[in-house]
Coordinates of C-alpha atoms and ligand atoms in Angstrom, one line a residue:
M1 CA -75.7 -8.9 -19.5
A2 CA -73.2 -8.1 -22.2
H3 CA -72.5 -11.8 -22.5
S4 CA -75.9 -12.8 -23.7
T5 CA -75.9 -10.2 -26.5
L6 CA -72.5 -11.3 -27.5
R7 CA -73.3 -14.9 -27.1
S8 CA -76.0 -15.3 -29.7
R9 CA -76.2 -12.4 -32.0
L10 CA -77.3 -14.9 -34.6
G11 CA -78.9 -17.4 -32.4
C12 CA -81.4 -14.8 -31.2
W13 CA -82.7 -13.8 -34.6
L14 CA -82.5 -17.3 -36.0
A15 CA -84.7 -18.4 -33.1
L16 CA -86.9 -15.4 -33.6
M17 CA -87.4 -16.4 -37.2
G18 CA -88.4 -19.8 -36.0
M19 CA -85.5 -21.5 -37.7
A20 CA -84.6 -25.0 -36.7
L21 CA -81.0 -25.7 -35.8
W22 CA -79.1 -27.3 -38.5
L23 CA -77.6 -30.7 -37.8
T24 CA -74.3 -31.4 -39.4
A25 CA -73.9 -34.6 -41.4
C26 CA -72.2 -37.2 -39.2
R27 CA -69.4 -38.1 -41.5
P28 CA -65.9 -36.7 -41.0
L29 CA -65.1 -33.9 -43.5
T30 CA -61.9 -33.7 -45.4
I31 CA -60.0 -30.5 -46.1
P32 CA -58.0 -30.5 -49.3
M33 CA -54.5 -29.2 -48.7
P34 CA -53.1 -26.8 -51.4
T35 CA -51.6 -28.8 -54.2
A36 CA -48.4 -27.8 -55.9
A37 CA -48.5 -27.4 -59.7
V38 CA -47.3 -30.5 -61.4
P39 CA -44.4 -29.6 -63.8
G40 CA -44.3 -30.9 -67.3
T41 CA -48.1 -31.2 -67.8
A42 CA -48.6 -28.1 -70.0
P43 CA -49.8 -29.1 -73.5
A44 CA -47.3 -28.6 -76.3
L45 CA -49.8 -26.6 -78.4
A46 CA -52.0 -23.8 -77.1
P47 CA -55.6 -25.2 -77.2
G48 CA -58.1 -23.5 -79.5
P49 CA -60.8 -21.2 -78.1
V50 CA -63.5 -22.9 -76.0
A51 CA -66.4 -21.6 -73.9
G52 CA -65.5 -20.5 -70.4
A53 CA -67.0 -22.5 -67.5
A54 CA -70.4 -21.4 -66.2
G55 CA -69.3 -21.8 -62.6
L56 CA -66.2 -22.1 -60.3
D57 CA -67.2 -25.4 -58.7
D58 CA -67.9 -23.8 -55.3
P59 CA -68.9 -26.7 -53.0
L60 CA -72.0 -24.8 -51.9
Y61 CA -72.8 -22.6 -55.0
P62 CA -71.4 -24.4 -58.0
T63 CA -72.9 -22.0 -60.6
L64 CA -71.6 -18.8 -58.9
G65 CA -68.7 -17.2 -60.7
N66 CA -67.4 -18.2 -64.1
G67 CA -64.2 -19.6 -65.6
G68 CA -61.9 -18.3 -68.3
Y69 CA -61.3 -14.7 -67.3
D70 CA -60.2 -12.6 -64.3
V71 CA -62.0 -9.4 -63.7
L72 CA -59.7 -6.4 -63.0
H73 CA -62.2 -3.6 -62.7
Y74 CA -65.9 -2.9 -62.7
D75 CA -67.2 0.5 -63.9
I76 CA -70.9 0.6 -62.9
D77 CA -72.7 3.7 -64.2
L78 CA -76.4 3.9 -63.2
T79 CA -79.1 6.5 -63.3
V80 CA -81.7 5.7 -60.6
D81 CA -85.3 6.7 -60.4
V82 CA -85.7 6.5 -56.7
A83 CA -89.5 6.9 -56.6
G84 CA -90.0 4.0 -59.1
N85 CA -86.9 2.1 -57.9
T86 CA -85.8 1.6 -61.5
L87 CA -82.3 2.0 -62.9
N88 CA -80.8 2.6 -66.3
G89 CA -77.2 2.4 -67.2
A90 CA -74.3 0.1 -68.0
T91 CA -71.6 -1.9 -66.4
T92 CA -68.2 -2.1 -68.1
I93 CA -65.9 -5.0 -67.1
S94 CA -62.2 -4.9 -67.7
A95 CA -60.8 -8.4 -67.5
R96 CA -57.9 -10.6 -68.6
A97 CA -58.7 -13.8 -70.4
T98 CA -57.1 -16.8 -68.7
Q99 CA -57.7 -19.0 -71.7
A100 CA -58.7 -18.6 -75.4
L101 CA -62.5 -18.1 -75.3
S102 CA -65.1 -18.7 -77.9
A103 CA -67.7 -17.5 -75.4
F104 CA -67.9 -16.7 -71.7
N105 CA -70.5 -16.2 -68.9
L106 CA -71.4 -13.4 -66.6
D107 CA -73.8 -13.8 -63.6
F108 CA -76.7 -11.5 -64.0
S109 CA -80.4 -12.0 -63.1
G110 CA -83.4 -10.0 -64.1
L111 CA -83.3 -6.5 -65.6
T112 CA -83.6 -5.9 -69.4
I113 CA -80.4 -5.9 -71.4
G114 CA -80.1 -3.3 -74.2
Q115 CA -76.8 -4.2 -75.7
V116 CA -73.6 -6.2 -75.0
T117 CA -70.3 -5.2 -76.6
V118 CA -67.0 -7.0 -76.4
N119 CA -63.9 -4.8 -77.1
G120 CA -66.2 -2.2 -78.6
A121 CA -68.0 -4.6 -81.0
P122 CA -71.7 -5.7 -80.5
A123 CA -71.7 -9.3 -79.3
R124 CA -74.4 -12.0 -79.3
Y125 CA -75.8 -13.0 -75.9
R126 CA -78.2 -15.6 -74.4
R127 CA -79.7 -15.7 -70.9
Q128 CA -80.6 -18.7 -68.9
A129 CA -81.7 -18.0 -65.3
S130 CA -78.7 -16.1 -63.8
E131 CA -76.2 -17.1 -66.5
L132 CA -75.6 -14.6 -69.2
T133 CA -73.6 -16.2 -72.0
I134 CA -71.7 -13.8 -74.3
T135 CA -70.4 -14.9 -77.7
P136 CA -68.0 -12.3 -79.2
V137 CA -67.6 -11.9 -83.0
Q138 CA -64.0 -12.7 -82.7
P139 CA -62.8 -15.3 -80.2
V140 CA -60.8 -13.9 -77.3
Q141 CA -57.1 -14.7 -77.2
A142 CA -55.6 -16.3 -74.1
D143 CA -54.0 -13.6 -71.9
S144 CA -55.6 -10.7 -73.8
L145 CA -57.4 -7.8 -72.2
L146 CA -61.1 -7.9 -72.5
T147 CA -63.6 -5.0 -72.2
V148 CA -67.2 -6.0 -71.9
T149 CA -70.0 -3.5 -71.6
V150 CA -73.6 -4.5 -70.7
A151 CA -76.2 -1.8 -71.0
Y152 CA -79.4 -2.5 -69.1
Q153 CA -82.5 -1.0 -67.4
G154 CA -85.5 -2.0 -65.3
Q155 CA -86.5 -2.6 -61.7
P156 CA -84.1 -4.9 -59.9
Q157 CA -85.8 -7.8 -58.3
P158 CA -84.4 -8.9 -54.9
M159 CA -83.7 -12.7 -54.9
R160 CA -84.0 -15.5 -52.4
D161 CA -80.9 -17.5 -51.5
P162 CA -81.2 -20.6 -49.4
G163 CA -78.1 -19.5 -47.4
V164 CA -80.0 -16.4 -46.1
P165 CA -83.7 -17.5 -45.7
F166 CA -84.5 -14.6 -43.5
L167 CA -83.7 -11.8 -45.9
P168 CA -84.1 -11.1 -49.7
L169 CA -80.7 -10.3 -51.3
G170 CA -79.5 -7.7 -53.7
W171 CA -80.8 -4.2 -54.7
Q172 CA -84.0 -3.5 -52.7
R173 CA -86.1 -0.9 -50.9
F174 CA -85.8 -0.4 -47.2
G175 CA -88.5 2.0 -46.2
D176 CA -88.0 5.1 -48.4
D177 CA -84.4 4.3 -49.1
I178 CA -82.7 1.9 -51.6
A179 CA -79.8 -0.3 -50.5
V180 CA -77.9 -3.3 -51.6
V181 CA -77.1 -6.3 -49.3
S182 CA -75.8 -9.3 -51.2
E183 CA -74.0 -11.8 -49.2
P184 CA -73.5 -14.4 -50.7
S185 CA -75.2 -14.3 -54.1
G186 CA -77.2 -11.0 -54.5
A187 CA -74.8 -8.9 -56.5
M188 CA -76.2 -10.4 -59.7
T189 CA -79.5 -8.5 -59.1
W190 CA -78.0 -5.2 -60.1
F191 CA -74.8 -5.6 -62.1
P192 CA -73.3 -8.4 -64.3
S193 CA -70.2 -9.9 -62.8
N194 CA -68.0 -12.9 -62.0
N195 CA -70.0 -13.4 -58.8
H196 CA -67.6 -15.2 -56.5
P197 CA -65.1 -14.0 -53.9
L198 CA -62.3 -15.9 -55.8
D199 CA -62.4 -13.1 -58.4
K200 CA -62.0 -9.8 -56.7
A201 CA -61.6 -6.5 -58.6
T202 CA -61.5 -2.7 -58.1
F203 CA -64.7 -0.7 -58.7
T204 CA -65.9 2.7 -59.9
M205 CA -69.5 3.5 -59.3
R206 CA -71.2 6.5 -60.9
L207 CA -74.6 6.9 -59.4
T208 CA -77.0 9.6 -60.7
V209 CA -79.9 10.2 -58.4
P210 CA -82.7 12.9 -58.4
K211 CA -82.4 15.7 -55.9
P212 CA -82.6 15.7 -52.9
Y213 CA -81.3 12.2 -52.7
Q214 CA -77.7 11.2 -52.0
A215 CA -75.9 8.1 -53.1
A216 CA -73.2 6.3 -51.0
A217 CA -71.1 3.3 -52.1
N218 CA -67.9 1.5 -51.3
G219 CA -64.6 3.4 -51.1
V220 CA -64.0 7.1 -51.5
L221 CA -66.3 9.7 -53.0
S222 CA -64.0 11.1 -55.7
D223 CA -66.5 13.5 -57.4
T224 CA -69.9 15.0 -57.1
Q225 CA -71.5 16.5 -60.2
D226 CA -74.5 18.8 -60.1
N227 CA -76.7 18.2 -63.1
G228 CA -79.5 20.6 -62.2
S229 CA -82.3 18.2 -61.1
S230 CA -80.0 15.4 -60.3
T231 CA -76.6 14.7 -58.7
T232 CA -74.0 12.2 -59.8
Y233 CA -71.8 10.7 -57.1
V234 CA -68.6 9.0 -58.2
W235 CA -67.3 6.4 -55.8
Q236 CA -63.9 4.7 -56.2
M237 CA -63.0 1.4 -54.5
T238 CA -59.3 1.1 -55.4
D239 CA -58.5 -2.1 -53.5
P240 CA -59.8 -5.5 -54.7
M241 CA -63.4 -6.2 -53.5
A242 CA -65.6 -9.3 -53.8
T243 CA -68.9 -8.7 -55.6
Y244 CA -70.9 -9.7 -52.5
L245 CA -69.5 -6.7 -50.6
A246 CA -70.4 -4.1 -53.2
T247 CA -73.1 -1.8 -51.9
V248 CA -75.1 1.3 -52.7
H249 CA -77.2 3.3 -50.3
I250 CA -79.6 5.9 -51.7
G251 CA -81.6 8.2 -49.4
R252 CA -81.4 11.4 -47.5
Y253 CA -78.6 11.4 -45.0
E254 CA -76.8 13.3 -42.4
V255 CA -73.2 12.6 -43.5
I256 CA -70.6 12.7 -40.7
T257 CA -67.0 12.9 -41.8
A258 CA -63.8 12.8 -39.9
A259 CA -60.1 12.1 -40.3
G260 CA -59.4 8.5 -39.2
P261 CA -56.1 6.9 -38.1
D262 CA -53.4 6.5 -40.8
G263 CA -55.1 8.9 -43.2
V264 CA -58.2 6.7 -43.4
V265 CA -61.3 8.7 -44.4
R266 CA -64.1 8.3 -41.9
R267 CA -67.6 8.9 -43.2
D268 CA -70.9 7.7 -41.7
Y269 CA -74.3 7.9 -43.5
F270 CA -77.2 8.3 -41.1
P271 CA -80.8 8.6 -42.4
L272 CA -82.1 12.1 -41.5
G273 CA -83.6 12.0 -38.0
T274 CA -81.5 9.1 -36.7
P275 CA -81.5 9.5 -32.9
A276 CA -78.3 10.6 -31.2
S277 CA -78.4 7.4 -29.1
V278 CA -78.1 5.3 -32.3
K279 CA -75.4 7.4 -33.8
A280 CA -73.4 7.1 -30.5
S281 CA -73.2 3.3 -31.1
F282 CA -70.5 3.9 -33.6
A283 CA -68.4 6.3 -31.5
P284 CA -65.9 3.6 -30.5
I285 CA -64.9 2.9 -34.1
P286 CA -61.6 4.8 -33.9
Q287 CA -60.5 2.9 -30.8
M288 CA -61.6 -0.3 -32.4
M289 CA -59.4 0.5 -35.5
Q290 CA -56.5 1.1 -33.1
F291 CA -57.2 -2.2 -31.4
M292 CA -57.1 -4.1 -34.7
R293 CA -54.0 -2.3 -35.8
Q294 CA -52.1 -3.4 -32.7
R295 CA -53.1 -7.0 -33.0
I296 CA -53.2 -7.5 -36.8
G297 CA -52.0 -4.5 -38.7
P298 CA -53.3 -1.2 -40.1
Y299 CA -56.8 -0.9 -41.5
P300 CA -56.7 -2.4 -45.0
F301 CA -58.6 0.3 -47.0
A302 CA -58.8 4.0 -47.7
A303 CA -62.1 4.7 -45.9
Y304 CA -64.4 3.3 -43.2
G305 CA -67.8 4.1 -41.9
V306 CA -71.3 2.8 -41.6
A307 CA -74.5 3.4 -43.6
L308 CA -77.7 2.9 -41.7
L309 CA -81.0 1.7 -43.1
P310 CA -84.1 3.6 -42.2
V311 CA -85.7 0.5 -40.8
P312 CA -84.7 -1.8 -37.9
T313 CA -82.9 -5.1 -38.7
G314 CA -81.5 -7.8 -36.5
W315 CA -78.5 -8.1 -38.8
A316 CA -75.6 -6.0 -40.1
L317 CA -73.4 -6.7 -43.1
E318 CA -69.7 -5.9 -43.6
T319 CA -70.1 -4.2 -47.0
Q320 CA -66.5 -3.2 -47.8
T321 CA -65.5 0.2 -46.2
L322 CA -69.1 1.0 -45.5
S323 CA -70.8 -1.5 -43.2
T324 CA -74.5 -1.7 -43.4
F325 CA -76.6 -1.6 -40.2
G326 CA -80.3 -1.4 -39.6
A327 CA -81.8 1.5 -37.6
G328 CA -81.8 0.8 -33.9
A329 CA -85.2 -0.5 -32.9
G330 CA -87.0 2.2 -31.0
G331 CA -83.9 4.3 -30.8
A332 CA -81.9 1.5 -29.2
A333 CA -78.2 1.6 -29.7
W334 CA -76.3 -1.2 -31.5
D335 CA -74.4 -3.6 -29.3
E336 CA -70.7 -2.7 -29.2
G337 CA -69.8 -6.3 -30.1
E338 CA -71.7 -5.9 -33.4
V339 CA -69.9 -2.8 -34.3
M340 CA -66.6 -4.5 -33.5
H341 CA -67.7 -7.6 -35.5
E342 CA -68.4 -5.7 -38.7
L343 CA -65.1 -3.7 -38.4
A344 CA -63.1 -6.9 -37.8
H345 CA -64.5 -8.3 -41.1
E346 CA -62.6 -5.6 -43.0
W347 CA -59.4 -7.5 -42.2
F348 CA -61.0 -11.0 -42.1
G349 CA -63.5 -11.5 -44.9
N350 CA -63.0 -8.4 -46.9
S351 CA -59.2 -8.0 -47.3
V352 CA -58.7 -11.8 -46.8
S353 CA -61.7 -13.3 -48.5
P354 CA -62.9 -16.9 -48.4
A355 CA -61.7 -19.0 -51.3
T356 CA -65.1 -20.8 -51.3
W357 CA -68.3 -20.4 -49.4
Q358 CA -67.4 -23.5 -47.4
D359 CA -64.6 -21.4 -45.8
V360 CA -67.0 -18.8 -44.4
W361 CA -65.8 -19.5 -40.8
L362 CA -62.7 -17.6 -41.8
N363 CA -65.0 -14.6 -41.9
E364 CA -67.5 -15.3 -39.2
G365 CA -65.4 -17.2 -36.7
F366 CA -62.7 -14.5 -36.9
A367 CA -65.1 -11.6 -36.6
T368 CA -66.8 -13.2 -33.6
Y369 CA -63.5 -13.9 -31.9
F370 CA -62.5 -10.3 -32.3
Q371 CA -65.8 -9.3 -30.5
W372 CA -64.7 -11.5 -27.6
L373 CA -61.1 -10.1 -27.7
W374 CA -62.6 -6.5 -27.6
Q375 CA -64.5 -7.5 -24.5
E376 CA -61.4 -9.1 -23.0
Q377 CA -59.5 -5.8 -23.4
N378 CA -62.3 -3.6 -22.1
E379 CA -63.9 -5.7 -19.4
G380 CA -61.0 -8.0 -18.4
S381 CA -60.3 -11.6 -18.6
A382 CA -63.0 -12.7 -16.2
A383 CA -65.7 -11.3 -18.4
F384 CA -64.0 -12.8 -21.5
N385 CA -63.8 -16.2 -19.8
A386 CA -67.4 -16.0 -18.8
T387 CA -68.3 -15.4 -22.5
V388 CA -66.2 -18.3 -23.9
Q389 CA -67.5 -20.7 -21.2
E390 CA -71.1 -19.6 -21.8
V391 CA -70.8 -20.1 -25.6
Y392 CA -69.2 -23.5 -25.1
A393 CA -72.0 -24.6 -22.8
S394 CA -74.6 -23.5 -25.3
M395 CA -72.9 -25.2 -28.2
L396 CA -72.7 -28.4 -26.1
A397 CA -76.4 -28.2 -25.3
Q398 CA -77.3 -27.7 -28.9
D399 CA -74.8 -30.3 -30.3
V400 CA -73.3 -27.7 -32.6
G401 CA -71.5 -29.4 -35.5
S402 CA -68.7 -28.7 -37.9
P403 CA -68.1 -25.0 -38.9
L404 CA -67.6 -26.2 -42.5
P405 CA -71.1 -25.8 -44.1
Q406 CA -72.2 -28.7 -46.3
Q407 CA -75.1 -26.7 -47.8
P408 CA -76.2 -23.1 -48.0
P409 CA -78.5 -23.1 -44.9
D410 CA -75.4 -24.0 -42.8
L411 CA -73.6 -20.8 -43.7
F412 CA -74.7 -18.3 -41.1
T413 CA -75.2 -20.5 -38.0
D414 CA -73.8 -21.0 -34.5
A415 CA -71.4 -23.6 -36.1
T416 CA -69.7 -21.0 -38.3
Y417 CA -69.8 -18.1 -35.8
Q418 CA -69.5 -19.7 -32.4
R419 CA -67.7 -22.9 -33.1
G420 CA -65.6 -21.0 -35.7
A421 CA -64.6 -18.5 -32.9
W422 CA -64.0 -21.3 -30.4
T423 CA -61.7 -23.0 -33.0
L424 CA -59.5 -19.9 -32.7
H425 CA -59.8 -20.0 -29.0
A426 CA -58.7 -23.6 -28.8
L427 CA -55.7 -22.7 -31.0
R428 CA -54.8 -19.8 -28.6
L429 CA -55.1 -22.0 -25.5
T430 CA -52.8 -24.6 -27.2
V431 CA -50.0 -22.3 -28.5
G432 CA -50.3 -19.4 -26.1
D433 CA -50.9 -15.7 -26.9
V434 CA -47.6 -14.8 -28.5
V435 CA -47.7 -17.6 -31.0
F436 CA -51.4 -17.2 -31.6
F437 CA -51.2 -13.6 -32.6
K438 CA -48.1 -14.3 -34.7
I439 CA -50.2 -16.9 -36.6
L440 CA -53.1 -14.4 -37.1
R441 CA -50.7 -11.7 -38.3
A442 CA -48.9 -14.1 -40.7
Y443 CA -52.1 -15.4 -42.1
Y444 CA -53.4 -11.8 -42.6
Q445 CA -50.2 -10.6 -44.2
R446 CA -50.0 -13.6 -46.5
F447 CA -53.5 -13.3 -47.9
A448 CA -54.4 -9.6 -47.5
G449 CA -56.0 -8.2 -50.7
S450 CA -56.7 -11.8 -51.9
H451 CA -58.4 -14.9 -50.6
A452 CA -57.6 -17.9 -48.4
S453 CA -58.9 -21.4 -47.8
T454 CA -59.2 -23.4 -44.6
A455 CA -56.2 -25.4 -45.7
D456 CA -54.2 -22.2 -46.1
F457 CA -55.1 -21.2 -42.5
I458 CA -54.1 -24.6 -41.1
A459 CA -50.8 -24.6 -43.1
T460 CA -50.0 -21.1 -41.8
A461 CA -50.8 -22.1 -38.2
V462 CA -48.5 -25.2 -38.4
E463 CA -45.7 -23.3 -40.1
V464 CA -45.7 -20.3 -37.7
S465 CA -46.1 -22.4 -34.5
G466 CA -43.7 -25.1 -35.7
Q467 CA -46.1 -27.5 -34.0
P468 CA -47.4 -30.3 -36.4
A469 CA -50.0 -31.2 -33.7
V470 CA -51.8 -28.0 -34.4
E471 CA -53.1 -29.5 -37.6
T472 CA -54.8 -32.3 -35.7
L473 CA -56.3 -29.9 -33.3
L474 CA -57.7 -27.6 -36.0
R475 CA -59.0 -30.5 -38.1
D476 CA -60.8 -31.8 -35.0
W477 CA -62.4 -28.5 -34.3
L478 CA -63.3 -27.9 -37.9
T479 CA -64.5 -31.3 -39.1
N480 CA -65.6 -33.4 -36.1
P481 CA -69.4 -33.6 -36.0
K482 CA -69.0 -33.8 -32.2
L483 CA -67.8 -30.7 -30.3
P484 CA -64.2 -31.3 -29.1
A485 CA -63.3 -30.8 -25.5
P486 CA -61.6 -27.5 -24.7
P487 CA -57.8 -28.0 -24.7
A488 CA -55.9 -27.4 -21.5
P489 CA -54.3 -24.0 -21.6
S490 CA -50.6 -24.0 -22.5
A491 CA -48.1 -23.1 -19.8
Q492 CA -47.3 -19.8 -21.6
T493 CA -50.7 -18.2 -21.9
P494 CA -50.4 -14.8 -20.1
V495 CA -52.4 -12.1 -21.9
I496 CA -49.9 -10.4 -24.0
A497 CA -49.0 -6.8 -23.2
L498 CA -49.2 -4.8 -26.4
Ligands
LIG1 N1 -71.7 -11.4 -42.6 C1 -72.8 -10.9 -41.9 C2 -72.4 -10.7 -40.5 O1 -71.8 -9.8 -40.2 C3 -74.0 -11.9 -42.1 C4 -75.3 -11.3 -41.9 C5 -76.3 -12.1 -42.7 N2 -76.8 -11.4 -43.8 C6 -76.5 -11.7 -45.1 N3 -77.0 -11.0 -46.1 N4 -75.7 -12.7 -45.3 O2 -72.5 -11.6 -39.7
ZN2 ZN1 -70.1 -11.5 -39.6

């Protein structure tokens, strides 16, 4: 019984939504390997200021993100009218220019801009779809620090993204509450940003909401100010975060706090009236954190918990340090595998972020495999083997293709989740448990707080295992339109004693 829920957490609701299965293009895919910088190619003279690029050439979302600067910190200061779902405030971006800039872009869609300043001086701006082009009075020097403030107000409009056809993205209402779910593109509905996981930054959010509402966001609640008829909640995310993981939840909550392992702050936000049976779904989180710690390393951030929406959903999202879950339908608990899945994303997806959206299996394949590993620890290897075999049979029956998406609708599919997880299982069968977990730990340690590509993972696996054949195996699992045969288990595959 546990298997079927584990097997197709996505398959189920995709099927429910009447989605067709996505067939992968039948040509072999290539994975670029990291290229070393070529010495001696720097120009003799520093180039004059030019406009920063309007995108980062992501293979799936070429216009997401912008070139020419690196964001260090977002300070998002918003006063929210909960009844009208409108906001009024400003986002201040601290960035470092990576080139001399005559102009640069932010990603921002909808809302009405009041003013834009660059280093304190009003700047000209132009908007075209979700590209906001800012022209400062003085060009920005290469390597200089840049402070950009955008003041804005209005009612955020959730957007449609072809990668997530079943859900509007961004700032939106869920029942009487307001919440943000953005993966992959929705952050631009509520704050201007460099909207791509390649450019992670720390965040401060100051959220002023009328009483009796509360506002939760990523990280640690550092201050609560009573303004009479409203309350200001100040949230600090002091580790780098990708824009798609930024979240806000506004509603009336029962807040349950506790001390977690290693000094991690535990806080869960449950809408008032959440049944005890639903809250109980999240009780195993401390043991799950311990499980991840033993296999990969300590939890990466200062806080962890969940924020529940007041309406049922078939999905959850790993919003950094504060995973978003729907209410349990009819008081039903969440599946333990889902709870494990979102927690595992804090290491794989949130701390180590995908370099491009084509690398999303590094999020979903890993989080899914940790679901299976949790089952292996708790129910034993027979139950685990039944799950992996069942998933394999179902992938075979559906002719599931490459886990590297070629277009946005391929992002959240059985290919990235299940074949992504099976890619890790195939690696484990080939190298054995000891080397497999060594590879995962090395990969995590190398890219924690930053981002990694598929080529980075393959290079780490080859280097740590010392087995060049691992590259062929991983490329087959990741790029072959046909599902590879499961590898024969290596001689040294006993489950490791931790
Ligand atoms: N990363 C999410 C997960 O835990 C994907 C859920 C789909 N929703 C979304 N907004 N992308 O599987
Ligand atoms: Zn996931």
